[in-house]
Amino acid sequence: MTATTTAPVLILLGPPGAGKGTQARMLEEDFGLIQLSTGDMLRAAVAAGSDAGRAAKAVMEAGGLVSDDIVTAILAERMAQPDTAKGVILDGYPRTDVQAESLGDILARMGRSVTAAISLEVDDDAMVGRIAGRYTCAACGEGYHDNFKQPSHAGVCDKCGGTAMKRRADDKAETVRDRLMAYHAQTAPLIAYYEGRGLLTRIDAMDDIAAVRTALAAIVHKATA
Ligand code: AMP
């Protein structure tokens, strides 16, 4: 018999730039949960030159959504790893109603279900500026921003001391606009999908990072109490 777990399955919803990745990393630190970013998994597949990566590359560079089949296969494989029993934060999945249904099926087969979906609510106009200046430490993934969060010593990661920084190919202003359009057309309807199931909480994510972290922690405590 497969062991089941009551560890939480949290979904972060919100447009590119809302802070899903930043907050998911903090939830990892605060609660020992596992961040599952389909964007990171796809970028790794592109870098590895796998079949999925080759199929996804051009779509990602254009700011569109990769096919449901490819992304769901990657997510299902990752969910099957034993560490997900600690509880997971889904960052960037589901992004379509088909993916939301698939997620429900994957979890049901594991004896699990969605614990809570959290919508990070932001103004689109601010997102292009937030995304256009961002970069991360290549070694540990810590996030920085040209205008909002520089490392204390230029070019040196505060967290791990790494000196290689990287910027995402799809963080250019033109591509960000296409990513925002894809979000509103295909992903924003999931807010109503989870609201209808009594699973949704909204957070004002225009607030600073620490305030959003506190609000999220309160939701996670409540959802896991
Ligand atoms: P992200 O890192 O979440 O901003 O994702 C970067 C890009 O990866 C997106 O713009 C999409 O092209 C692709 N992507 C990530 N997650 C998904 C998903 N769940 N469904 C379709 N495409 C995705």
Short mmCIF file of N, CA, C and O in Angstrom, two decimals, residues 15-17 20 37-44 46 56-66 91-92 95 127-136 166-183:
data_model
loop_
_atom_site.label_atom_id
_atom_site.label_comp_id
_atom_site.label_asym_id
_atom_site.label_seq_id
_atom_site.Cartn_x
_atom_site.Cartn_y
_atom_site.Cartn_z
N PRO A 15 0.64 36.77 -11.50
CA PRO A 15 1.34 37.00 -12.76
C PRO A 15 2.85 36.96 -12.58
O PRO A 15 3.35 37.02 -11.44
N PRO A 16 3.60 36.87 -13.69
CA PRO A 16 5.06 36.95 -13.59
C PRO A 16 5.44 38.26 -12.89
O PRO A 16 4.86 39.30 -13.18
N GLY A 17 6.35 38.17 -11.92
CA GLY A 17 6.78 39.37 -11.20
C GLY A 17 6.04 39.57 -9.89
O GLY A 17 6.41 40.43 -9.10
N LYS A 20 6.17 35.07 -6.73
CA LYS A 20 5.91 33.66 -6.40
C LYS A 20 7.20 32.92 -6.03
O LYS A 20 7.25 32.23 -5.03
N SER A 37 8.94 24.53 -8.87
CA SER A 37 8.78 25.56 -9.90
C SER A 37 8.87 24.89 -11.27
O SER A 37 9.94 24.41 -11.66
N THR A 38 7.75 24.87 -11.98
CA THR A 38 7.80 24.25 -13.32
C THR A 38 8.67 25.08 -14.27
O THR A 38 9.29 24.54 -15.18
N GLY A 39 8.75 26.41 -14.02
CA GLY A 39 9.64 27.24 -14.83
C GLY A 39 11.09 26.78 -14.67
O GLY A 39 11.83 26.61 -15.65
N ASP A 40 11.51 26.54 -13.40
CA ASP A 40 12.88 26.07 -13.16
C ASP A 40 13.09 24.69 -13.80
O ASP A 40 14.15 24.42 -14.37
N MET A 41 12.08 23.82 -13.69
CA MET A 41 12.23 22.47 -14.27
C MET A 41 12.37 22.55 -15.79
O MET A 41 13.18 21.85 -16.39
N LEU A 42 11.58 23.45 -16.39
CA LEU A 42 11.66 23.60 -17.85
C LEU A 42 13.00 24.21 -18.27
O LEU A 42 13.60 23.79 -19.26
N ARG A 43 13.48 25.21 -17.51
CA ARG A 43 14.78 25.81 -17.85
C ARG A 43 15.87 24.76 -17.73
O ARG A 43 16.79 24.72 -18.55
N ALA A 44 15.76 23.86 -16.74
CA ALA A 44 16.75 22.79 -16.61
C ALA A 44 16.65 21.84 -17.80
O ALA A 44 17.67 21.36 -18.33
N VAL A 46 15.64 22.64 -20.82
CA VAL A 46 16.20 23.34 -21.99
C VAL A 46 17.72 23.25 -21.94
O VAL A 46 18.39 22.92 -22.93
N ALA A 56 10.11 22.92 -25.58
CA ALA A 56 9.67 24.07 -24.78
C ALA A 56 10.41 25.37 -25.10
O ALA A 56 9.87 26.46 -24.92
N LYS A 57 11.63 25.26 -25.61
CA LYS A 57 12.54 26.41 -25.69
C LYS A 57 11.92 27.63 -26.40
O LYS A 57 11.85 28.72 -25.84
N ALA A 58 11.45 27.43 -27.64
CA ALA A 58 10.97 28.57 -28.42
C ALA A 58 9.73 29.19 -27.79
O ALA A 58 9.57 30.42 -27.76
N VAL A 59 8.85 28.35 -27.26
CA VAL A 59 7.62 28.85 -26.63
C VAL A 59 7.98 29.72 -25.42
O VAL A 59 7.42 30.80 -25.21
N MET A 60 8.93 29.25 -24.62
CA MET A 60 9.33 30.01 -23.43
C MET A 60 9.96 31.34 -23.84
O MET A 60 9.68 32.38 -23.24
N GLU A 61 10.80 31.31 -24.86
CA GLU A 61 11.46 32.55 -25.28
C GLU A 61 10.45 33.56 -25.80
O GLU A 61 10.66 34.76 -25.71
N ALA A 62 9.32 33.07 -26.34
CA ALA A 62 8.30 33.98 -26.87
C ALA A 62 7.31 34.40 -25.78
O ALA A 62 6.39 35.17 -26.04
N GLY A 63 7.46 33.88 -24.57
CA GLY A 63 6.56 34.27 -23.48
C GLY A 63 5.23 33.54 -23.48
O GLY A 63 4.30 33.95 -22.80
N GLY A 64 5.12 32.44 -24.26
CA GLY A 64 3.87 31.68 -24.29
C GLY A 64 3.90 30.56 -23.27
O GLY A 64 4.85 30.41 -22.50
N LEU A 65 2.84 29.75 -23.26
CA LEU A 65 2.78 28.62 -22.33
C LEU A 65 3.17 27.34 -23.05
O LEU A 65 2.69 27.05 -24.16
N VAL A 66 4.00 26.56 -22.41
CA VAL A 66 4.40 25.24 -22.91
C VAL A 66 3.18 24.32 -22.83
O VAL A 66 2.29 24.53 -21.98
N ASP A 91 4.85 26.55 -7.58
CA ASP A 91 5.18 27.89 -8.05
C ASP A 91 5.16 27.85 -9.57
O ASP A 91 6.11 27.41 -10.19
N GLY A 92 4.03 28.25 -10.16
CA GLY A 92 3.96 28.27 -11.63
C GLY A 92 3.20 27.09 -12.21
O GLY A 92 3.20 26.91 -13.43
N ARG A 95 -1.22 26.31 -14.57
CA ARG A 95 -1.35 27.59 -15.27
C ARG A 95 -2.54 27.57 -16.23
O ARG A 95 -2.80 28.59 -16.87
N MET A 127 4.65 45.32 -12.93
CA MET A 127 5.34 44.05 -13.12
C MET A 127 6.50 44.13 -14.10
O MET A 127 7.52 43.49 -13.92
N VAL A 128 6.34 44.95 -15.15
CA VAL A 128 7.41 45.02 -16.14
C VAL A 128 8.68 45.55 -15.47
O VAL A 128 9.76 44.98 -15.63
N GLY A 129 8.53 46.60 -14.64
CA GLY A 129 9.68 47.17 -13.93
C GLY A 129 10.29 46.19 -12.94
O GLY A 129 11.51 46.08 -12.82
N ARG A 130 9.44 45.43 -12.26
CA ARG A 130 9.95 44.46 -11.28
C ARG A 130 10.78 43.38 -11.98
O ARG A 130 11.81 42.96 -11.48
N ILE A 131 10.29 42.94 -13.13
CA ILE A 131 10.94 41.81 -13.80
C ILE A 131 12.17 42.25 -14.57
O ILE A 131 13.20 41.56 -14.55
N ALA A 132 12.06 43.41 -15.23
CA ALA A 132 13.13 43.81 -16.15
C ALA A 132 14.49 43.93 -15.45
O ALA A 132 15.50 43.67 -16.06
N GLY A 133 14.53 44.27 -14.15
CA GLY A 133 15.84 44.46 -13.51
C GLY A 133 16.28 43.29 -12.65
O GLY A 133 17.27 43.38 -11.93
N ARG A 134 15.59 42.15 -12.74
CA ARG A 134 15.93 41.11 -11.75
C ARG A 134 17.02 40.15 -12.25
O ARG A 134 17.18 39.94 -13.45
N TYR A 135 17.75 39.61 -11.32
CA TYR A 135 18.77 38.61 -11.63
C TYR A 135 18.96 37.71 -10.42
O TYR A 135 18.48 38.05 -9.31
N THR A 136 19.61 36.57 -10.60
CA THR A 136 19.78 35.64 -9.48
C THR A 136 21.23 35.16 -9.41
O THR A 136 21.97 35.20 -10.40
N LYS A 166 23.00 35.50 -12.94
CA LYS A 166 22.39 35.26 -14.25
C LYS A 166 21.04 35.95 -14.37
O LYS A 166 20.36 36.17 -13.37
N ARG A 167 20.68 36.28 -15.62
CA ARG A 167 19.38 36.89 -15.93
C ARG A 167 18.64 35.97 -16.86
O ARG A 167 19.25 35.34 -17.74
N ARG A 168 17.32 35.88 -16.70
CA ARG A 168 16.52 35.00 -17.56
C ARG A 168 16.33 35.60 -18.94
O ARG A 168 16.10 36.80 -19.09
N ALA A 169 16.40 34.72 -19.97
CA ALA A 169 16.25 35.17 -21.35
C ALA A 169 14.86 35.76 -21.59
O ALA A 169 14.69 36.62 -22.46
N ASP A 170 13.84 35.33 -20.82
CA ASP A 170 12.47 35.81 -21.08
C ASP A 170 12.09 36.98 -20.18
O ASP A 170 10.92 37.33 -20.07
N ASP A 171 13.06 37.63 -19.53
CA ASP A 171 12.75 38.77 -18.67
C ASP A 171 12.88 40.11 -19.40
O ASP A 171 12.90 41.16 -18.77
N LYS A 172 12.94 40.09 -20.74
CA LYS A 172 12.98 41.33 -21.52
C LYS A 172 11.57 41.95 -21.52
O LYS A 172 10.57 41.22 -21.52
N ALA A 173 11.50 43.31 -21.56
CA ALA A 173 10.20 43.98 -21.44
C ALA A 173 9.16 43.45 -22.44
O ALA A 173 8.00 43.22 -22.08
N GLU A 174 9.56 43.24 -23.73
CA GLU A 174 8.57 42.79 -24.74
C GLU A 174 8.00 41.43 -24.36
O GLU A 174 6.79 41.19 -24.46
N THR A 175 8.88 40.53 -23.91
CA THR A 175 8.44 39.18 -23.57
C THR A 175 7.57 39.19 -22.32
O THR A 175 6.62 38.43 -22.21
N VAL A 176 7.91 40.08 -21.38
CA VAL A 176 7.12 40.16 -20.15
C VAL A 176 5.67 40.50 -20.48
O VAL A 176 4.74 39.94 -19.92
N ARG A 177 5.47 41.40 -21.46
CA ARG A 177 4.08 41.77 -21.82
C ARG A 177 3.34 40.55 -22.34
O ARG A 177 2.18 40.33 -22.02
N ASP A 178 4.01 39.72 -23.16
CA ASP A 178 3.35 38.50 -23.67
C ASP A 178 3.08 37.52 -22.53
O ASP A 178 2.04 36.85 -22.51
N ARG A 179 3.98 37.44 -21.59
CA ARG A 179 3.77 36.53 -20.44
C ARG A 179 2.59 37.01 -19.60
O ARG A 179 1.80 36.21 -19.11
N LEU A 180 2.45 38.34 -19.45
CA LEU A 180 1.30 38.87 -18.70
C LEU A 180 0.00 38.56 -19.44
O LEU A 180 -1.01 38.20 -18.83
N MET A 181 0.04 38.66 -20.79
CA MET A 181 -1.17 38.34 -21.56
C MET A 181 -1.54 36.87 -21.39
O MET A 181 -2.71 36.52 -21.21
N ALA A 182 -0.54 36.00 -21.45
CA ALA A 182 -0.81 34.56 -21.27
C ALA A 182 -1.39 34.31 -19.88
O ALA A 182 -2.31 33.52 -19.71
N TYR A 183 -0.88 35.05 -18.89
CA TYR A 183 -1.40 34.87 -17.53
C TYR A 183 -2.88 35.23 -17.47
O TYR A 183 -3.70 34.47 -16.96
#
